């Protein structure tokens, strides 16, 4: 192994048990908390969030994890809906930017989408956006969590997803648990009888900019089209 390769291996981010325990200790030790982040959160407190109210907790300084360890996260969504025959498809997803924590998995990608939900809907709000609500947070750094809700006429699709520093990746959609290491893309088709159907898909790691084209291509695939056009769907 070359000296450069050895140095890279040495500098790789490792989220082992000792670091997890130290992080837990820091969460409960006020001397490690980020006063700046806490003051920002208190200033913007709204007691809101769907499907779960987003609480305000003081937390450790991000710098305790490592220099330049966090560089942002965000959401990606389609609000107007994509036409599929006489149906409408919307989507929502969460991403985290490339950093010291995930760089070994991203290659040249600037970020990674850690959850994407693609939903059949029969409702687009008059204002063009309030049928989808979502948020993503870095306050659990170096773990990341996002949540959201997509309304249909008579139902809603609620979802929460998280990606941990040691690459555990899960989502809960209307109380169904998804191991996202088996696929980060989840299709949801609400049914006329009030139940739901799901399909989970594996893809390469998507960036936020690739999602639009990915979903467009997805909706040309026979298996996916059949899933969304099933007779019992809304």
CSV table of N, CA and C in Angstrom, one decimal, residues 36-189:
chain,number,residue,atom,x,y,z
A,36,UNK,N,-24.6,29.0,19.7
A,36,UNK,CA,-25.1,29.7,18.4
A,36,UNK,C,-26.3,29.0,17.8
A,37,UNK,N,-26.1,27.7,17.6
A,37,UNK,CA,-27.2,26.9,17.0
A,37,UNK,C,-28.5,26.9,17.9
A,38,UNK,N,-28.3,26.8,19.2
A,38,UNK,CA,-29.4,26.8,20.1
A,38,UNK,C,-30.2,28.1,20.0
A,39,UNK,N,-29.5,29.2,20.0
A,39,UNK,CA,-30.1,30.5,20.0
A,39,UNK,C,-30.9,30.7,18.7
A,40,UNK,N,-30.3,30.2,17.6
A,40,UNK,CA,-31.0,30.3,16.3
A,40,UNK,C,-32.3,29.5,16.3
A,41,UNK,N,-32.2,28.3,16.8
A,41,UNK,CA,-33.4,27.4,16.9
A,41,UNK,C,-34.5,28.0,17.8
A,42,UNK,N,-34.1,28.6,18.9
A,42,UNK,CA,-35.1,29.2,19.8
A,42,UNK,C,-35.8,30.4,19.2
A,43,UNK,N,-35.0,31.2,18.4
A,43,UNK,CA,-35.5,32.4,17.8
A,43,UNK,C,-36.6,32.0,16.7
A,44,UNK,N,-36.4,30.9,16.1
A,44,UNK,CA,-37.3,30.4,15.0
A,44,UNK,C,-38.3,29.4,15.4
A,45,UNK,N,-38.4,29.2,16.7
A,45,UNK,CA,-39.3,28.1,17.2
A,45,UNK,C,-40.7,28.3,16.8
A,46,UNK,N,-41.3,27.3,16.3
A,46,UNK,CA,-42.7,27.4,15.7
A,46,UNK,C,-43.6,26.3,16.3
A,47,UNK,N,-43.0,25.3,17.0
A,47,UNK,CA,-43.8,24.1,17.4
A,47,UNK,C,-44.6,23.5,16.3
A,48,UNK,N,-43.8,23.3,15.2
A,48,UNK,CA,-44.4,22.7,14.0
A,48,UNK,C,-43.7,21.5,13.5
A,49,UNK,N,-44.1,21.0,12.4
A,49,UNK,CA,-43.5,19.8,11.8
A,49,UNK,C,-44.5,18.7,11.5
A,50,UNK,N,-44.4,18.1,10.4
A,50,UNK,CA,-45.3,17.0,10.0
A,50,UNK,C,-44.5,15.8,9.4
A,51,UNK,N,-44.8,14.6,9.9
A,51,UNK,CA,-45.9,14.2,10.8
A,51,UNK,C,-45.5,14.4,12.3
A,52,UNK,N,-44.3,14.7,12.6
A,52,UNK,CA,-43.8,14.8,14.0
A,52,UNK,C,-43.4,16.2,14.4
A,53,UNK,N,-43.9,16.7,15.5
A,53,UNK,CA,-43.5,18.0,15.9
A,53,UNK,C,-42.0,18.1,16.1
A,54,UNK,N,-41.3,19.1,15.6
A,54,UNK,CA,-39.8,19.2,15.7
A,54,UNK,C,-39.4,19.9,16.9
A,55,UNK,N,-38.9,19.2,17.9
A,55,UNK,CA,-38.5,19.8,19.2
A,55,UNK,C,-37.2,20.6,19.1
A,56,UNK,N,-37.0,21.4,20.0
A,56,UNK,CA,-35.7,22.2,20.1
A,56,UNK,C,-34.9,21.6,21.3
A,57,UNK,N,-33.7,21.0,20.9
A,57,UNK,CA,-32.8,20.5,21.9
A,57,UNK,C,-31.5,21.2,21.7
A,58,UNK,N,-30.8,21.6,22.8
A,58,UNK,CA,-29.4,22.0,22.7
A,58,UNK,C,-28.5,20.8,22.3
A,59,UNK,N,-27.5,21.1,21.5
A,59,UNK,CA,-26.7,19.9,21.0
A,59,UNK,C,-25.2,20.3,21.0
A,60,UNK,N,-24.4,19.3,20.8
A,60,UNK,CA,-22.9,19.6,20.8
A,60,UNK,C,-22.5,20.4,19.6
A,61,UNK,N,-21.4,21.1,19.7
A,61,UNK,CA,-20.8,21.8,18.6
A,61,UNK,C,-20.5,20.8,17.5
A,62,UNK,N,-20.8,21.1,16.2
A,62,UNK,CA,-20.5,20.3,15.1
A,62,UNK,C,-19.0,20.0,15.0
A,63,UNK,N,-18.2,21.0,15.4
A,63,UNK,CA,-16.8,20.9,15.2
A,63,UNK,C,-16.2,19.7,16.1
A,64,UNK,N,-16.9,19.3,17.1
A,64,UNK,CA,-16.4,18.2,17.9
A,64,UNK,C,-16.4,16.9,17.2
A,65,UNK,N,-17.1,16.8,16.1
A,65,UNK,CA,-17.1,15.6,15.2
A,65,UNK,C,-15.8,15.6,14.3
A,66,UNK,N,-15.4,16.8,13.9
A,66,UNK,CA,-14.3,16.9,13.0
A,66,UNK,C,-14.3,18.2,12.2
A,67,UNK,N,-13.2,18.7,11.8
A,67,UNK,CA,-13.1,19.9,11.1
A,67,UNK,C,-13.9,19.8,9.8
A,68,UNK,N,-14.7,20.8,9.5
A,68,UNK,CA,-15.5,20.9,8.2
A,68,UNK,C,-16.3,19.6,8.0
A,69,UNK,N,-16.8,19.0,9.1
A,69,UNK,CA,-17.5,17.8,9.0
A,69,UNK,C,-18.9,17.9,8.4
A,70,UNK,N,-19.5,19.1,8.5
A,70,UNK,CA,-20.9,19.3,8.0
A,70,UNK,C,-20.9,20.5,7.1
A,71,UNK,N,-21.5,20.3,5.9
A,71,UNK,CA,-21.5,21.3,4.9
A,71,UNK,C,-22.9,21.5,4.2
A,72,UNK,N,-24.0,21.0,4.9
A,72,UNK,CA,-25.3,21.2,4.5
A,72,UNK,C,-26.1,20.0,4.1
A,73,UNK,N,-27.5,20.2,4.1
A,73,UNK,CA,-28.4,19.2,3.6
A,73,UNK,C,-29.6,19.9,3.1
A,74,UNK,N,-30.6,19.1,2.5
A,74,UNK,CA,-31.7,19.8,1.9
A,74,UNK,C,-32.8,18.8,1.4
A,75,UNK,N,-33.8,19.4,0.8
A,75,UNK,CA,-34.9,18.5,0.3
A,75,UNK,C,-35.0,18.7,-1.2
A,76,UNK,N,-35.6,17.8,-1.9
A,76,UNK,CA,-35.8,17.9,-3.3
A,76,UNK,C,-37.2,17.4,-3.5
A,77,UNK,N,-38.0,18.1,-4.4
A,77,UNK,CA,-39.4,17.7,-4.5
A,77,UNK,C,-40.0,18.1,-5.9
A,78,UNK,N,-41.1,17.5,-6.2
A,78,UNK,CA,-41.9,17.9,-7.4
A,78,UNK,C,-43.3,18.2,-6.8
A,79,UNK,N,-43.7,19.5,-7.0
A,79,UNK,CA,-45.0,19.9,-6.4
A,79,UNK,C,-46.2,19.8,-7.5
A,80,UNK,N,-45.9,20.3,-8.7
A,80,UNK,CA,-47.1,20.3,-9.7
A,80,UNK,C,-47.5,18.9,-10.1
A,81,UNK,N,-46.7,17.9,-9.9
A,81,UNK,CA,-47.1,16.6,-10.3
A,81,UNK,C,-46.7,16.2,-11.8
A,82,UNK,N,-46.3,15.0,-12.0
A,82,UNK,CA,-45.9,14.5,-13.3
A,82,UNK,C,-47.1,13.7,-13.8
A,83,UNK,N,-47.5,13.9,-15.0
A,83,UNK,CA,-48.7,13.2,-15.6
A,83,UNK,C,-48.2,11.8,-16.0
A,84,UNK,N,-49.1,10.8,-15.6
A,84,UNK,CA,-48.9,9.4,-16.1
A,84,UNK,C,-50.3,9.0,-16.4
A,85,UNK,N,-50.6,9.0,-17.8
A,85,UNK,CA,-52.0,8.8,-18.3
A,85,UNK,C,-52.8,9.8,-17.6
A,86,UNK,N,-53.9,9.4,-16.9
A,86,UNK,CA,-54.7,10.4,-16.2
A,86,UNK,C,-54.4,10.6,-14.7
A,87,UNK,N,-53.2,10.1,-14.3
A,87,UNK,CA,-52.7,10.1,-12.9
A,87,UNK,C,-51.7,11.2,-12.7
A,88,UNK,N,-51.4,11.5,-11.5
A,88,UNK,CA,-50.4,12.5,-11.1
A,88,UNK,C,-49.4,11.8,-10.1
A,89,UNK,N,-48.1,12.1,-10.4
A,89,UNK,CA,-47.1,11.5,-9.5
A,89,UNK,C,-46.3,12.7,-8.9
A,90,UNK,N,-46.1,12.7,-7.6
A,90,UNK,CA,-45.3,13.7,-7.0
A,90,UNK,C,-44.1,13.0,-6.2
A,91,UNK,N,-43.1,13.7,-5.8
A,91,UNK,CA,-42.1,13.1,-5.1
A,91,UNK,C,-41.4,14.0,-4.1
A,92,UNK,N,-40.8,13.5,-3.1
A,92,UNK,CA,-40.1,14.3,-2.1
A,92,UNK,C,-38.9,13.4,-1.6
A,93,UNK,N,-37.7,14.1,-1.4
A,93,UNK,CA,-36.6,13.4,-1.0
A,93,UNK,C,-35.7,14.3,-0.1
A,94,UNK,N,-34.7,13.6,0.6
A,94,UNK,CA,-33.8,14.3,1.4
A,94,UNK,C,-32.4,14.0,1.0
A,95,UNK,N,-31.5,15.0,1.1
A,95,UNK,CA,-30.1,14.8,0.8
A,95,UNK,C,-29.2,15.4,1.8
A,96,UNK,N,-27.9,14.9,1.8
A,96,UNK,CA,-26.9,15.5,2.6
A,96,UNK,C,-25.7,15.7,1.8
A,97,UNK,N,-25.0,16.9,1.9
A,97,UNK,CA,-23.9,17.2,1.1
A,97,UNK,C,-22.6,16.4,1.4
A,98,UNK,N,-21.7,16.3,0.5
A,98,UNK,CA,-20.5,15.6,0.7
A,98,UNK,C,-19.6,16.2,1.8
A,99,UNK,N,-19.1,15.4,2.7
A,99,UNK,CA,-18.3,15.9,3.8
A,99,UNK,C,-17.3,14.8,4.1
A,100,UNK,N,-16.5,15.1,5.1
A,100,UNK,CA,-15.5,14.1,5.7
A,100,UNK,C,-16.2,12.9,6.1
A,101,UNK,N,-17.5,13.0,6.5
A,101,UNK,CA,-18.2,11.8,7.0
A,101,UNK,C,-18.6,10.8,5.9
A,102,UNK,N,-19.1,11.3,4.8
A,102,UNK,CA,-19.6,10.4,3.8
A,102,UNK,C,-18.8,10.3,2.5
A,103,UNK,N,-17.6,11.0,2.4
A,103,UNK,CA,-16.9,11.2,1.2
A,103,UNK,C,-16.4,9.8,0.6
A,104,UNK,N,-16.1,8.8,1.5
A,104,UNK,CA,-15.7,7.6,1.0
A,104,UNK,C,-16.7,6.8,0.2
A,105,UNK,N,-18.0,7.2,0.3
A,105,UNK,CA,-19.0,6.5,-0.4
A,105,UNK,C,-19.5,7.3,-1.7
A,106,UNK,N,-19.2,8.6,-1.8
A,106,UNK,CA,-19.8,9.4,-2.8
A,106,UNK,C,-19.0,9.6,-4.1
A,107,UNK,N,-17.7,9.2,-4.0
A,107,UNK,CA,-16.9,9.4,-5.2
A,107,UNK,C,-16.8,10.9,-5.6
A,108,UNK,N,-17.2,11.2,-6.8
A,108,UNK,CA,-17.2,12.6,-7.3
A,108,UNK,C,-18.5,13.3,-7.0
A,109,UNK,N,-19.5,12.6,-6.5
A,109,UNK,CA,-20.8,13.2,-6.3
A,109,UNK,C,-20.8,14.3,-5.2
A,110,UNK,N,-21.5,15.4,-5.4
A,110,UNK,CA,-21.5,16.5,-4.4
A,110,UNK,C,-22.4,16.3,-3.2
A,111,UNK,N,-23.3,15.4,-3.4
A,111,UNK,CA,-24.2,15.0,-2.2
A,111,UNK,C,-24.8,13.7,-2.5
A,112,UNK,N,-25.6,13.2,-1.5
A,112,UNK,CA,-26.3,11.9,-1.7
A,112,UNK,C,-27.8,12.1,-1.2
A,113,UNK,N,-28.7,11.6,-2.0
A,113,UNK,CA,-30.1,11.5,-1.6
A,113,UNK,C,-30.3,10.2,-0.8
A,114,UNK,N,-30.6,10.4,0.5
A,114,UNK,CA,-30.7,9.2,1.4
A,114,UNK,C,-32.1,8.6,1.5
A,115,UNK,N,-33.1,9.4,0.9
A,115,UNK,CA,-34.4,8.8,0.8
A,115,UNK,C,-35.2,9.6,-0.2
A,116,UNK,N,-35.9,8.8,-1.1
A,116,UNK,CA,-36.8,9.4,-2.1
A,116,UNK,C,-38.1,8.7,-2.1
A,117,UNK,N,-39.2,9.4,-1.9
A,117,UNK,CA,-40.5,8.7,-1.9
A,117,UNK,C,-41.3,9.3,-3.1
A,118,UNK,N,-41.8,8.4,-3.9
A,118,UNK,CA,-42.5,8.8,-5.1
A,118,UNK,C,-44.0,8.3,-5.0
A,119,UNK,N,-44.9,9.3,-5.0
A,119,UNK,CA,-46.3,9.0,-4.6
A,119,UNK,C,-47.3,9.3,-5.7
A,120,UNK,N,-48.2,8.4,-5.8
A,120,UNK,CA,-49.4,8.6,-6.7
A,120,UNK,C,-50.4,9.4,-5.9
A,121,UNK,N,-50.9,10.5,-6.5
A,121,UNK,CA,-51.8,11.4,-5.8
A,121,UNK,C,-53.0,11.8,-6.7
A,122,UNK,N,-54.1,12.1,-6.1
A,122,UNK,CA,-55.3,12.6,-6.8
A,122,UNK,C,-55.6,14.1,-6.3
A,123,UNK,N,-54.5,14.7,-5.7
A,123,UNK,CA,-54.8,16.0,-5.2
A,123,UNK,C,-53.5,16.9,-5.3
A,124,UNK,N,-53.7,18.1,-6.0
A,124,UNK,CA,-52.7,19.1,-6.0
A,124,UNK,C,-53.4,20.4,-5.5
A,125,UNK,N,-52.8,20.9,-4.4
A,125,UNK,CA,-53.4,22.1,-3.7
A,125,UNK,C,-53.5,23.3,-4.7
A,126,UNK,N,-54.5,24.1,-4.5
A,126,UNK,CA,-54.8,25.3,-5.3
A,126,UNK,C,-53.6,26.2,-5.3
A,127,UNK,N,-52.9,26.3,-4.2
A,127,UNK,CA,-51.7,27.2,-4.1
A,127,UNK,C,-50.5,26.6,-4.8
A,128,UNK,N,-50.6,25.3,-5.2
A,128,UNK,CA,-49.5,24.7,-5.9
A,128,UNK,C,-48.4,24.0,-5.1
A,129,UNK,N,-48.5,24.2,-3.7
A,129,UNK,CA,-47.4,23.6,-2.9
A,129,UNK,C,-47.8,23.0,-1.6
A,130,UNK,N,-49.0,23.4,-1.0
A,130,UNK,CA,-49.3,23.0,0.4
A,130,UNK,C,-49.7,21.5,0.5
A,131,UNK,N,-49.8,20.8,-0.6
A,131,UNK,CA,-50.1,19.4,-0.5
A,131,UNK,C,-48.9,18.6,-0.1
A,132,UNK,N,-47.7,19.2,-0.1
A,132,UNK,CA,-46.5,18.6,0.3
A,132,UNK,C,-45.8,19.4,1.3
A,133,UNK,N,-45.5,18.9,2.5
A,133,UNK,CA,-44.7,19.5,3.5
A,133,UNK,C,-43.6,18.7,3.9
A,134,UNK,N,-42.4,19.2,4.0
A,134,UNK,CA,-41.2,18.4,4.4
A,134,UNK,C,-40.1,19.3,5.0
A,135,UNK,N,-39.2,18.6,5.8
A,135,UNK,CA,-38.1,19.3,6.3
A,135,UNK,C,-37.0,18.3,6.6
A,136,UNK,N,-35.8,18.8,6.6
A,136,UNK,CA,-34.6,17.9,6.9
A,136,UNK,C,-33.7,18.7,7.9
A,137,UNK,N,-33.1,18.0,8.8
A,137,UNK,CA,-32.4,18.6,9.9
A,137,UNK,C,-31.0,18.0,10.1
A,138,UNK,N,-30.0,18.9,10.4
A,138,UNK,CA,-28.7,18.4,10.8
A,138,UNK,C,-28.4,18.4,12.3
A,139,UNK,N,-29.5,18.7,13.0
A,139,UNK,CA,-29.3,18.9,14.5
A,139,UNK,C,-28.9,17.6,15.2
A,140,UNK,N,-29.0,16.4,14.5
A,140,UNK,CA,-28.6,15.2,15.1
A,140,UNK,C,-27.2,14.8,14.6
A,141,UNK,N,-26.5,15.8,13.9
A,141,UNK,CA,-25.2,15.6,13.4
A,141,UNK,C,-24.3,14.8,14.3
A,142,UNK,N,-23.6,13.7,13.7
A,142,UNK,CA,-23.4,13.4,12.3
A,142,UNK,C,-24.4,12.5,11.7
A,143,UNK,N,-25.6,12.3,12.4
A,143,UNK,CA,-26.7,11.6,11.8
A,143,UNK,C,-27.7,12.7,11.2
A,144,UNK,N,-28.5,12.3,10.2
A,144,UNK,CA,-29.4,13.3,9.5
A,144,UNK,C,-30.7,12.7,9.4
A,145,UNK,N,-31.7,13.5,9.6
A,145,UNK,CA,-33.1,13.0,9.6
A,145,UNK,C,-34.0,14.0,8.8
A,146,UNK,N,-35.0,13.5,8.1
A,146,UNK,CA,-35.9,14.3,7.4
A,146,UNK,C,-37.3,13.7,7.6
A,147,UNK,N,-38.3,14.5,7.4
A,147,UNK,CA,-39.7,14.1,7.5
A,147,UNK,C,-40.6,14.9,6.6
A,148,UNK,N,-41.8,14.3,6.3
A,148,UNK,CA,-42.7,15.0,5.5
A,148,UNK,C,-44.1,14.4,5.4
A,149,UNK,N,-44.9,15.0,4.6
A,149,UNK,CA,-46.3,14.5,4.5
A,149,UNK,C,-46.8,15.0,3.1
A,150,UNK,N,-47.5,14.0,2.4
A,150,UNK,CA,-48.1,14.3,1.1
A,150,UNK,C,-49.5,14.0,1.2
A,151,UNK,N,-50.4,15.0,0.9
A,151,UNK,CA,-51.8,14.8,1.0
A,151,UNK,C,-52.4,14.3,-0.3
A,152,UNK,N,-53.4,13.4,-0.2
A,152,UNK,CA,-54.3,13.1,-1.3
A,152,UNK,C,-55.7,13.6,-0.9
A,153,UNK,N,-56.7,13.4,-1.7
A,153,UNK,CA,-58.0,13.9,-1.4
A,153,UNK,C,-58.5,13.4,-0.1
A,154,UNK,N,-58.4,12.1,0.2
A,154,UNK,CA,-59.0,11.5,1.4
A,154,UNK,C,-58.0,10.8,2.3
A,155,UNK,N,-56.7,11.0,2.1
A,155,UNK,CA,-55.7,10.3,2.9
A,155,UNK,C,-54.4,11.2,2.9
A,156,UNK,N,-53.3,10.7,3.5
A,156,UNK,CA,-52.0,11.3,3.4
A,156,UNK,C,-51.0,10.3,3.5
A,157,UNK,N,-49.8,10.6,3.0
A,157,UNK,CA,-48.7,9.7,3.1
A,157,UNK,C,-47.6,10.4,4.0
A,158,UNK,N,-47.4,9.9,5.2
A,158,UNK,CA,-46.4,10.5,6.1
A,158,UNK,C,-45.2,9.7,6.1
A,159,UNK,N,-44.0,10.4,6.2
A,159,UNK,CA,-42.8,9.7,6.2
A,159,UNK,C,-41.7,10.3,7.0
A,160,UNK,N,-40.8,9.5,7.6
A,160,UNK,CA,-39.7,9.9,8.3
A,160,UNK,C,-38.5,9.1,7.9
A,161,UNK,N,-37.3,9.7,7.7
A,161,UNK,CA,-36.2,8.9,7.2
A,161,UNK,C,-34.9,9.4,7.9
A,162,UNK,N,-34.0,8.5,8.1
A,162,UNK,CA,-32.7,9.0,8.7
A,162,UNK,C,-31.5,8.2,8.1
A,163,UNK,N,-30.4,8.8,8.1
A,163,UNK,CA,-29.1,8.2,7.7
A,163,UNK,C,-28.1,8.5,8.8
A,164,UNK,N,-27.5,7.4,9.4
A,164,UNK,CA,-26.6,7.6,10.5
A,164,UNK,C,-25.2,7.7,10.0
A,165,UNK,N,-24.3,8.1,10.8
A,165,UNK,CA,-22.9,8.3,10.4
A,165,UNK,C,-22.2,6.9,10.1
A,166,UNK,N,-22.7,5.8,10.6
A,166,UNK,CA,-22.2,4.5,10.3
A,166,UNK,C,-23.1,3.8,9.2
A,167,UNK,N,-23.8,4.6,8.5
A,167,UNK,CA,-24.5,4.2,7.2
A,167,UNK,C,-25.7,3.3,7.5
A,168,UNK,N,-26.3,3.4,8.7
A,168,UNK,CA,-27.6,2.8,8.8
A,168,UNK,C,-28.6,3.8,8.2
A,169,UNK,N,-29.6,3.3,7.5
A,169,UNK,CA,-30.4,4.1,6.6
A,169,UNK,C,-31.8,3.5,6.6
A,170,UNK,N,-32.8,4.2,7.2
A,170,UNK,CA,-34.2,3.6,7.4
A,170,UNK,C,-35.2,4.7,7.1
A,171,UNK,N,-36.4,4.3,6.7
A,171,UNK,CA,-37.5,5.2,6.6
A,171,UNK,C,-38.8,4.5,7.2
A,172,UNK,N,-39.7,5.3,7.7
A,172,UNK,CA,-41.0,4.8,8.1
A,172,UNK,C,-42.0,5.6,7.2
A,173,UNK,N,-42.9,4.8,6.5
A,173,UNK,CA,-43.9,5.5,5.7
A,173,UNK,C,-45.3,4.9,6.2
A,174,UNK,N,-46.1,5.8,6.8
A,174,UNK,CA,-47.3,5.4,7.4
A,174,UNK,C,-47.2,4.1,8.2
A,175,UNK,N,-46.2,4.0,9.0
A,175,UNK,CA,-45.9,3.0,10.0
A,175,UNK,C,-45.4,1.7,9.3
A,176,UNK,N,-45.1,1.7,8.0
A,176,UNK,CA,-44.3,0.6,7.4
A,176,UNK,C,-42.8,1.0,7.4
A,177,UNK,N,-42.0,0.0,7.9
A,177,UNK,CA,-40.6,0.3,8.1
A,177,UNK,C,-39.8,-0.2,6.8
A,178,UNK,N,-38.9,0.6,6.3
A,178,UNK,CA,-38.1,0.3,5.1
A,178,UNK,C,-36.6,0.4,5.5
A,179,UNK,N,-35.9,-0.7,5.2
A,179,UNK,CA,-34.5,-0.7,5.3
A,179,UNK,C,-34.0,-0.2,4.0
A,180,UNK,N,-33.5,1.0,4.0
A,180,UNK,CA,-33.1,1.7,2.8
A,180,UNK,C,-31.7,1.2,2.2
A,181,UNK,N,-31.0,0.4,3.0
A,181,UNK,CA,-29.9,-0.3,2.4
A,181,UNK,C,-30.3,-1.3,1.3
A,182,UNK,N,-31.6,-1.6,1.3
A,182,UNK,CA,-32.1,-2.5,0.2
A,182,UNK,C,-32.7,-1.7,-0.9
A,183,UNK,N,-32.6,-0.3,-0.8
A,183,UNK,CA,-33.1,0.6,-1.9
A,183,UNK,C,-33.6,1.8,-1.2
A,184,UNK,N,-33.1,3.0,-1.7
A,184,UNK,CA,-33.4,4.3,-1.1
A,184,UNK,C,-34.7,4.9,-1.8
A,185,UNK,N,-35.2,4.2,-2.8
A,185,UNK,CA,-36.4,4.8,-3.5
A,185,UNK,C,-37.6,4.0,-3.1
A,186,UNK,N,-38.7,4.6,-2.6
A,186,UNK,CA,-39.9,3.9,-2.3
A,186,UNK,C,-41.1,4.5,-3.0
A,187,UNK,N,-41.8,3.7,-3.7
A,187,UNK,CA,-43.0,4.1,-4.5
A,187,UNK,C,-44.2,3.8,-3.6
A,188,UNK,N,-45.2,4.7,-3.5
A,188,UNK,CA,-46.4,4.5,-2.7
A,188,UNK,C,-47.6,4.8,-3.6
A,189,UNK,N,-48.5,3.8,-3.6
A,189,UNK,CA,-49.8,4.0,-4.4
A,189,UNK,C,-50.9,3.8,-3.4
